[in-house]
Amino acid sequence: MGLLQDKFAKYDLPQQFMAKGVYPYFRTINSHQDTEVMMDGKKVLMFGSNAYMGLTYDKRIIDASIAATEKYGTGCAGSRFLNGTLDIHVELEKELAEFVGKDEALCFSTGFTVNEGIIPAVVGRGDYIICDDRDHASIVDGRRLAFATQLKYKHNDMEALEKELQKCEPDAVKLIVVDGVFSMEGDLANLPEIVRLKKKYNASIYVDEAHGLGVFGKQGRGVCDYFGVTEDIDLIMGTFSKSLASIGGFIAGDKEVINWLRHNARSYIFQASSTPAATAAAREALHIIKSEPERIQRLWDITNYALKRFRDAGFEIGETESPIIPLYVRDTEKTFVVTKLAFDEGIFINPVIPPACAPQDTLVRVALMATHTKEQVDYAVDKLTKCFKALEIIK
């Protein structure tokens, strides 16, 4: 066995939990995704999906995707920079820019590669990038690729953010990059205070709206709209893989900045463009979200109901203000075990362990969709209470 194989042979954490029968990842679904899915030959309640609007099996979106495939084919076989720009890419970009309140937008093939490509294109040597220490992995990877000076501040700690800003050269570019909704904990970035600090220190702000679009703000325009700070946000990023029921992502901002990124963001100009099917699906989902505000209201009705049920049952759920509900376990092995126990009871939830969280903050993540019912939430709370009590996580 060579050195490379020796290196990875030592990585035995998955094998440990596989041997115990509680390994919780790469579980196979063999049906469409909705509030119920088929797994291992049985129906399971899906509380692990990011499809907050419940649109992944909407016939209108499926039909739009099929029609685009029939018109344009299955792929573009090239980057947007060359032969991969379709008229529907351009139309979607215009609609997204208007939706989030910016001049222009660019669409990418995945949300991950938006952050991975935009951040190092925006800041370089002599600049600063300042991140919340719970920012998403795609932001972390984008930050690592940048030649700018890297600074981090404690999660949502505005005093800590200000101390980092004070370290920066006054005339240098200072980019604060933050999730609008934090994907594991479900809490919101303190955008009003971040905007105040931006103005005080002449900084710029980049907000990842992956989990905010379709959920917060007027017509689901995101956390920036929810806080009324859109004009003060320099760059707004979003993804299609959550509320927009597809795959892909976008960045939106001022015309001059977007034009620079169009010609310099490496994950845009060197990556094959989004498929016609994915593009059309995201566009149709956007139309539905804008035209059906009752869908967002249903999501918030079920979210508020679930938050109260989990709190009343004695779960520790932190500071969440969103359809993302963390149920803290604070033990890696118990996190895996309770995930398995929940599945045995017919509930799909996601375990969260390092590096997605700190070792002392392990949790299982419950995510809600507009299509969930109170009866489904009641069943989940009752069964999860049973599982958590069996492991003495709650009393």
Coordinates of C-alpha atoms in Angstrom, one line a residue:
M1 CA 0.0 0.0 0.0
G2 CA 1.4 3.4 -1.0
L3 CA 1.7 6.6 1.1
L4 CA -1.6 8.0 -0.2
Q5 CA -3.5 4.9 0.7
D6 CA -1.8 4.7 4.1
K7 CA -2.9 8.3 4.8
F8 CA -6.6 7.6 4.2
A9 CA -6.6 4.1 5.7
K10 CA -6.2 5.9 9.1
Y11 CA -9.5 7.7 8.5
D12 CA -11.7 5.3 10.3
L13 CA -14.5 7.5 11.8
P14 CA -17.1 6.4 9.3
Q15 CA -16.1 2.7 9.7
Q16 CA -16.6 3.0 13.5
F17 CA -20.2 4.1 13.2
M18 CA -20.9 1.8 10.2
A19 CA -19.9 -1.1 12.5
K20 CA -22.3 0.1 15.1
G21 CA -25.1 0.4 12.6
V22 CA -25.6 4.1 13.2
Y23 CA -23.8 5.7 10.2
P24 CA -26.3 8.4 9.0
Y25 CA -25.0 9.6 5.7
F26 CA -25.6 8.9 2.0
R27 CA -29.0 7.4 2.8
T28 CA -30.8 6.5 -0.5
I29 CA -34.2 8.0 -1.4
N30 CA -36.1 6.2 -4.2
S31 CA -39.0 8.5 -4.7
H32 CA -39.6 12.2 -5.4
Q33 CA -38.9 14.5 -2.5
D34 CA -41.8 15.9 -0.6
T35 CA -42.9 15.8 3.1
E36 CA -42.9 12.0 2.7
V37 CA -40.3 9.9 0.8
M38 CA -39.6 6.3 0.2
M39 CA -36.5 4.8 1.8
D40 CA -35.6 1.2 2.4
G41 CA -39.0 0.2 1.2
K42 CA -41.0 2.3 3.7
K43 CA -42.5 5.8 3.9
V44 CA -40.4 8.3 6.0
L45 CA -41.4 11.8 7.0
M46 CA -38.8 14.2 5.4
F47 CA -37.5 16.8 7.9
G48 CA -34.1 17.1 6.3
S49 CA -34.8 18.9 3.0
N50 CA -34.0 22.6 2.3
A51 CA -36.9 22.8 -0.1
Y52 CA -38.6 25.4 2.1
M53 CA -41.3 26.2 -0.4
G54 CA -42.1 22.5 -1.0
L55 CA -41.8 23.0 -4.8
T56 CA -39.4 20.1 -5.8
Y57 CA -42.3 18.0 -7.1
D58 CA -44.5 20.9 -8.4
K59 CA -45.9 19.9 -11.8
R60 CA -45.5 23.5 -13.2
I61 CA -41.7 23.3 -12.5
I62 CA -41.4 19.8 -13.9
D63 CA -43.2 20.9 -17.1
A64 CA -41.0 24.0 -17.4
S65 CA -37.9 21.8 -17.0
I66 CA -39.1 19.3 -19.6
A67 CA -40.0 22.0 -22.1
A68 CA -36.5 23.6 -21.8
T69 CA -34.8 20.3 -22.3
E70 CA -36.9 19.7 -25.4
K71 CA -36.1 23.1 -26.8
Y72 CA -32.4 23.5 -25.9
G73 CA -31.2 19.9 -25.2
T74 CA -29.7 18.4 -22.0
G75 CA -26.7 20.8 -21.7
C76 CA -24.7 23.7 -23.1
A77 CA -21.3 22.0 -23.5
G78 CA -19.5 25.1 -22.7
S79 CA -19.1 28.0 -20.3
R80 CA -21.2 31.2 -20.2
F81 CA -18.1 33.0 -21.4
L82 CA -18.1 31.1 -24.7
N83 CA -21.0 29.1 -26.1
G84 CA -22.9 28.4 -23.0
T85 CA -25.2 31.5 -22.7
L86 CA -28.9 30.8 -23.5
D87 CA -31.6 33.4 -23.6
I88 CA -33.2 31.8 -20.5
H89 CA -30.0 32.4 -18.6
V90 CA -30.1 36.1 -19.4
E91 CA -33.9 36.3 -18.6
L92 CA -33.4 34.6 -15.3
E93 CA -30.6 36.9 -14.4
K94 CA -32.7 40.0 -15.1
E95 CA -35.6 38.6 -13.0
L96 CA -33.3 37.7 -10.1
A97 CA -31.7 41.2 -10.1
E98 CA -35.1 42.8 -9.9
F99 CA -36.2 40.3 -7.2
V100 CA -33.4 41.1 -4.8
G101 CA -33.2 44.8 -5.7
K102 CA -29.9 45.1 -7.5
D103 CA -28.8 46.3 -10.9
E104 CA -27.7 43.0 -12.4
A105 CA -27.1 39.4 -11.6
L106 CA -25.0 36.5 -12.8
C107 CA -26.1 32.8 -12.7
F108 CA -23.7 30.0 -11.8
S109 CA -24.0 26.2 -12.1
T110 CA -24.1 25.7 -8.3
G111 CA -24.5 27.9 -5.3
F112 CA -21.2 26.6 -3.8
T113 CA -19.2 27.9 -6.8
V114 CA -20.7 31.4 -6.5
N115 CA -19.0 31.9 -3.1
E116 CA -15.9 29.9 -4.2
G117 CA -15.5 32.2 -7.3
I118 CA -16.8 35.6 -6.3
I119 CA -15.0 36.1 -3.1
P120 CA -11.4 35.8 -4.5
A121 CA -12.4 37.8 -7.5
V122 CA -13.6 40.7 -5.3
V123 CA -10.8 41.0 -2.8
G124 CA -7.0 40.6 -3.4
R125 CA -3.7 41.6 -2.0
G126 CA -3.9 44.6 0.2
D127 CA -7.6 44.0 0.9
Y128 CA -9.4 42.4 3.8
I129 CA -12.1 39.8 4.1
I130 CA -13.9 39.5 7.4
C131 CA -16.1 36.5 8.1
D132 CA -18.4 35.2 10.8
D133 CA -16.9 32.1 12.3
R134 CA -20.1 30.1 11.4
D135 CA -20.2 31.1 7.7
H136 CA -21.0 28.3 5.3
A137 CA -18.2 26.0 4.0
S138 CA -18.5 27.6 0.5
I139 CA -17.6 31.0 2.0
V140 CA -14.7 29.4 3.9
D141 CA -13.4 27.9 0.6
G142 CA -13.9 31.2 -1.2
R143 CA -12.0 33.0 1.5
R144 CA -9.1 30.5 1.4
L145 CA -8.7 31.2 -2.3
A146 CA -8.4 34.9 -1.9
F147 CA -5.1 36.7 -1.5
A148 CA -6.6 39.2 0.9
T149 CA -5.8 39.3 4.6
Q150 CA -8.2 36.9 6.4
L151 CA -10.0 37.9 9.6
K152 CA -12.8 36.2 11.5
Y153 CA -15.1 37.2 14.3
K154 CA -17.1 35.3 16.9
H155 CA -20.6 34.3 15.6
N156 CA -22.9 37.3 15.5
D157 CA -20.7 39.2 18.0
M158 CA -20.8 42.8 16.8
E159 CA -18.1 44.0 19.2
A160 CA -15.8 41.3 17.9
L161 CA -16.6 42.4 14.3
E162 CA -15.8 46.0 15.2
K163 CA -12.5 45.0 16.7
E164 CA -11.6 43.2 13.4
L165 CA -12.5 46.2 11.4
Q166 CA -10.3 48.4 13.6
K167 CA -7.3 46.2 12.6
C168 CA -7.8 47.1 8.9
E169 CA -6.1 49.9 7.0
P170 CA -8.7 52.7 6.7
D171 CA -8.3 53.1 2.9
A172 CA -8.3 49.4 2.0
V173 CA -11.2 47.4 0.7
K174 CA -12.9 45.6 3.7
L175 CA -15.4 42.9 2.7
I176 CA -17.7 41.6 5.4
V177 CA -19.0 38.2 4.3
V178 CA -21.9 36.7 6.2
D179 CA -24.8 34.2 5.9
G180 CA -28.2 35.9 6.1
V181 CA -29.6 32.8 7.7
F182 CA -27.1 30.4 9.3
S183 CA -27.7 27.0 7.8
M184 CA -27.1 24.9 10.9
E185 CA -28.4 27.1 13.8
G186 CA -31.2 28.8 12.0
D187 CA -30.5 32.3 13.4
L188 CA -30.1 35.5 11.4
A189 CA -27.1 37.7 10.9
N190 CA -27.5 41.1 12.7
L191 CA -27.6 43.0 9.4
P192 CA -28.7 46.3 10.8
E193 CA -25.7 46.5 13.1
I194 CA -23.4 45.2 10.4
V195 CA -24.6 47.9 8.1
R196 CA -23.9 50.5 10.9
L197 CA -20.4 49.2 11.2
K198 CA -20.0 49.2 7.4
K199 CA -20.7 52.9 7.3
K200 CA -18.5 53.7 10.3
Y201 CA -15.5 51.9 8.8
N202 CA -16.1 52.4 5.1
A203 CA -16.5 48.6 4.5
S204 CA -18.5 46.5 2.0
I205 CA -21.0 43.7 2.7
Y206 CA -21.6 40.4 1.0
V207 CA -24.7 38.5 2.1
D208 CA -25.3 34.8 1.4
E209 CA -29.1 34.5 1.1
A210 CA -29.1 30.7 0.4
H211 CA -31.5 30.0 3.2
G212 CA -33.3 33.4 3.2
L213 CA -34.7 33.5 -0.3
G214 CA -38.3 32.4 -0.4
V215 CA -38.5 32.5 3.4
F216 CA -37.9 36.1 4.6
G217 CA -38.9 39.5 3.3
K218 CA -41.6 40.7 0.9
Q219 CA -42.5 37.9 -1.5
G220 CA -39.5 35.9 -0.1
R221 CA -36.9 38.4 -1.3
G222 CA -34.6 37.5 1.6
V223 CA -33.1 38.7 4.9
C224 CA -31.7 41.9 3.4
D225 CA -35.3 42.9 2.4
Y226 CA -36.6 41.7 5.7
F227 CA -34.3 44.1 7.6
G228 CA -34.8 46.8 5.0
V229 CA -31.1 47.1 4.3
T230 CA -30.9 46.0 0.6
E231 CA -29.5 49.3 -0.6
D232 CA -26.6 49.1 1.9
I233 CA -25.6 45.5 0.9
D234 CA -23.0 45.5 -1.9
L235 CA -23.4 41.9 -3.1
I236 CA -26.3 39.5 -2.6
M237 CA -25.7 35.8 -3.3
G238 CA -28.4 33.1 -3.6
T239 CA -28.8 29.5 -4.5
F240 CA -31.5 27.6 -6.5
S241 CA -31.2 24.4 -4.5
K242 CA -33.4 25.4 -1.6
S243 CA -36.6 27.4 -2.2
L244 CA -36.1 27.5 -5.9
A245 CA -36.3 23.7 -6.3
S246 CA -33.4 23.3 -8.7
I247 CA -29.6 23.5 -8.8
G248 CA -27.5 26.6 -9.4
G249 CA -26.8 30.0 -7.8
F250 CA -26.4 33.7 -8.5
I251 CA -24.7 36.9 -7.4
A252 CA -26.3 40.3 -7.7
G253 CA -24.9 43.8 -7.3
D254 CA -24.1 47.1 -8.9
K255 CA -23.7 47.0 -12.7
E256 CA -19.9 47.9 -12.6
V257 CA -19.1 45.1 -10.1
I258 CA -21.2 42.5 -11.9
N259 CA -19.4 43.4 -15.2
W260 CA -16.0 42.9 -13.5
L261 CA -17.2 39.5 -12.1
R262 CA -18.5 38.4 -15.5
H263 CA -15.0 38.6 -16.9
N264 CA -12.9 37.7 -13.8
A265 CA -14.8 35.2 -11.6
R266 CA -13.0 31.9 -12.4
S267 CA -15.8 29.6 -11.4
Y268 CA -18.1 31.5 -13.8
I269 CA -15.9 31.8 -16.9
F270 CA -14.3 28.4 -16.6
Q271 CA -17.3 26.3 -15.5
A272 CA -19.9 24.8 -17.9
S273 CA -23.1 26.8 -17.7
S274 CA -26.2 25.6 -15.9
T275 CA -28.4 23.1 -17.8
P276 CA -31.5 24.3 -19.6
A277 CA -33.7 22.1 -17.3
A278 CA -32.2 23.6 -14.1
T279 CA -32.4 27.1 -15.3
A280 CA -36.0 26.8 -16.4
A281 CA -36.9 25.1 -13.1
A282 CA -35.4 27.9 -11.0
R283 CA -37.2 30.5 -13.1
E284 CA -40.6 28.9 -12.8
A285 CA -40.1 28.4 -9.1
L286 CA -39.3 32.2 -8.8
H287 CA -42.5 33.0 -10.6
I288 CA -44.5 30.8 -8.3
I289 CA -43.0 32.3 -5.1
K290 CA -43.8 35.8 -6.3
S291 CA -47.3 34.9 -7.3
E292 CA -48.3 32.7 -4.3
P293 CA -47.6 34.6 -1.1
E294 CA -49.9 32.2 0.8
R295 CA -47.1 29.6 0.3
I296 CA -44.7 31.7 2.4
Q297 CA -47.4 32.3 5.0
R298 CA -48.0 28.5 5.3
L299 CA -44.3 28.0 5.9
W300 CA -44.3 30.5 8.7
D301 CA -47.5 29.1 10.2
I302 CA -46.0 25.6 10.4
T303 CA -42.6 27.0 11.5
N304 CA -44.1 29.0 14.4
Y305 CA -46.2 25.9 15.4
A306 CA -43.1 23.6 15.4
L307 CA -40.9 26.1 17.3
K308 CA -43.5 26.2 20.1
R309 CA -43.9 22.4 20.1
F310 CA -40.2 21.7 20.4
R311 CA -39.7 24.3 23.1
D312 CA -42.6 23.1 25.1
A313 CA -41.3 19.5 24.8
G314 CA -38.0 20.6 26.4
F315 CA -35.6 20.5 23.5
E316 CA -32.7 22.9 23.4
I317 CA -33.1 24.8 20.1
G318 CA -30.8 27.8 20.5
E319 CA -31.6 31.2 18.9
T320 CA -33.2 30.0 15.7
E321 CA -35.7 32.4 14.0
S322 CA -36.3 30.3 10.9
P323 CA -37.7 27.0 9.5
I324 CA -34.3 25.5 10.5
I325 CA -34.7 24.1 13.9
P326 CA -31.5 22.7 15.6
L327 CA -32.1 20.1 18.3
Y328 CA -28.9 20.2 20.3
V329 CA -27.3 16.9 21.4
R330 CA -23.8 18.0 22.3
D331 CA -22.3 14.5 21.8
T332 CA -21.1 13.1 18.4
E333 CA -22.1 9.4 19.1
K334 CA -25.5 10.3 20.5
T335 CA -26.1 12.5 17.5
F336 CA -25.6 9.6 15.2
V337 CA -27.6 7.2 17.4
V338 CA -30.6 9.5 17.8
T339 CA -30.6 10.0 14.0
K340 CA -30.9 6.2 13.6
L341 CA -33.6 6.0 16.3
A342 CA -35.6 8.7 14.5
F343 CA -35.3 6.9 11.2
D344 CA -36.6 3.7 12.8
E345 CA -39.6 5.8 13.9
G346 CA -40.1 7.0 10.4
I347 CA -38.4 10.4 10.6
F348 CA -35.6 11.6 8.4
I349 CA -33.4 14.3 10.1
N350 CA -29.8 15.4 9.5
P351 CA -27.0 15.0 12.0
V352 CA -24.6 17.9 12.3
I353 CA -21.1 17.2 13.6
P354 CA -17.7 18.9 13.1
P355 CA -16.6 20.5 10.9
A356 CA -20.1 21.8 10.3
C357 CA -20.3 22.8 14.0
A358 CA -18.0 22.9 17.1
P359 CA -17.5 19.6 18.9
Q360 CA -19.6 20.7 21.8
D361 CA -22.4 21.9 19.6
T362 CA -23.4 18.7 17.8
L363 CA -27.1 18.6 16.8
V364 CA -29.7 17.1 14.6
R365 CA -31.3 19.6 12.2
V366 CA -35.0 19.7 11.5
A367 CA -36.0 21.7 8.4
L368 CA -39.6 22.6 7.5
M369 CA -41.4 23.0 4.3
A370 CA -44.6 24.9 3.4
T371 CA -46.2 21.6 2.6
H372 CA -45.7 20.1 6.1
T373 CA -48.8 19.6 8.2
K374 CA -49.4 20.1 11.9
E375 CA -50.1 16.4 12.1
Q376 CA -46.7 15.6 10.7
V377 CA -45.0 18.0 13.1
D378 CA -46.9 16.5 16.0
Y379 CA -45.8 13.0 15.0
A380 CA -42.1 14.2 14.7
V381 CA -42.1 16.0 18.0
D382 CA -43.6 13.1 19.8
K383 CA -41.2 10.5 18.3
L384 CA -38.2 12.7 18.7
T385 CA -39.1 13.3 22.3
K386 CA -39.1 9.6 22.8
C387 CA -35.7 9.2 21.1
F388 CA -34.1 12.0 23.0
K389 CA -35.4 10.8 26.3
A390 CA -34.1 7.3 25.6
L391 CA -30.6 8.6 25.3
E392 CA -31.1 11.0 28.3
I393 CA -30.5 14.1 26.1
I394 CA -33.6 15.7 27.5
K395 CA -35.6 14.7 30.6

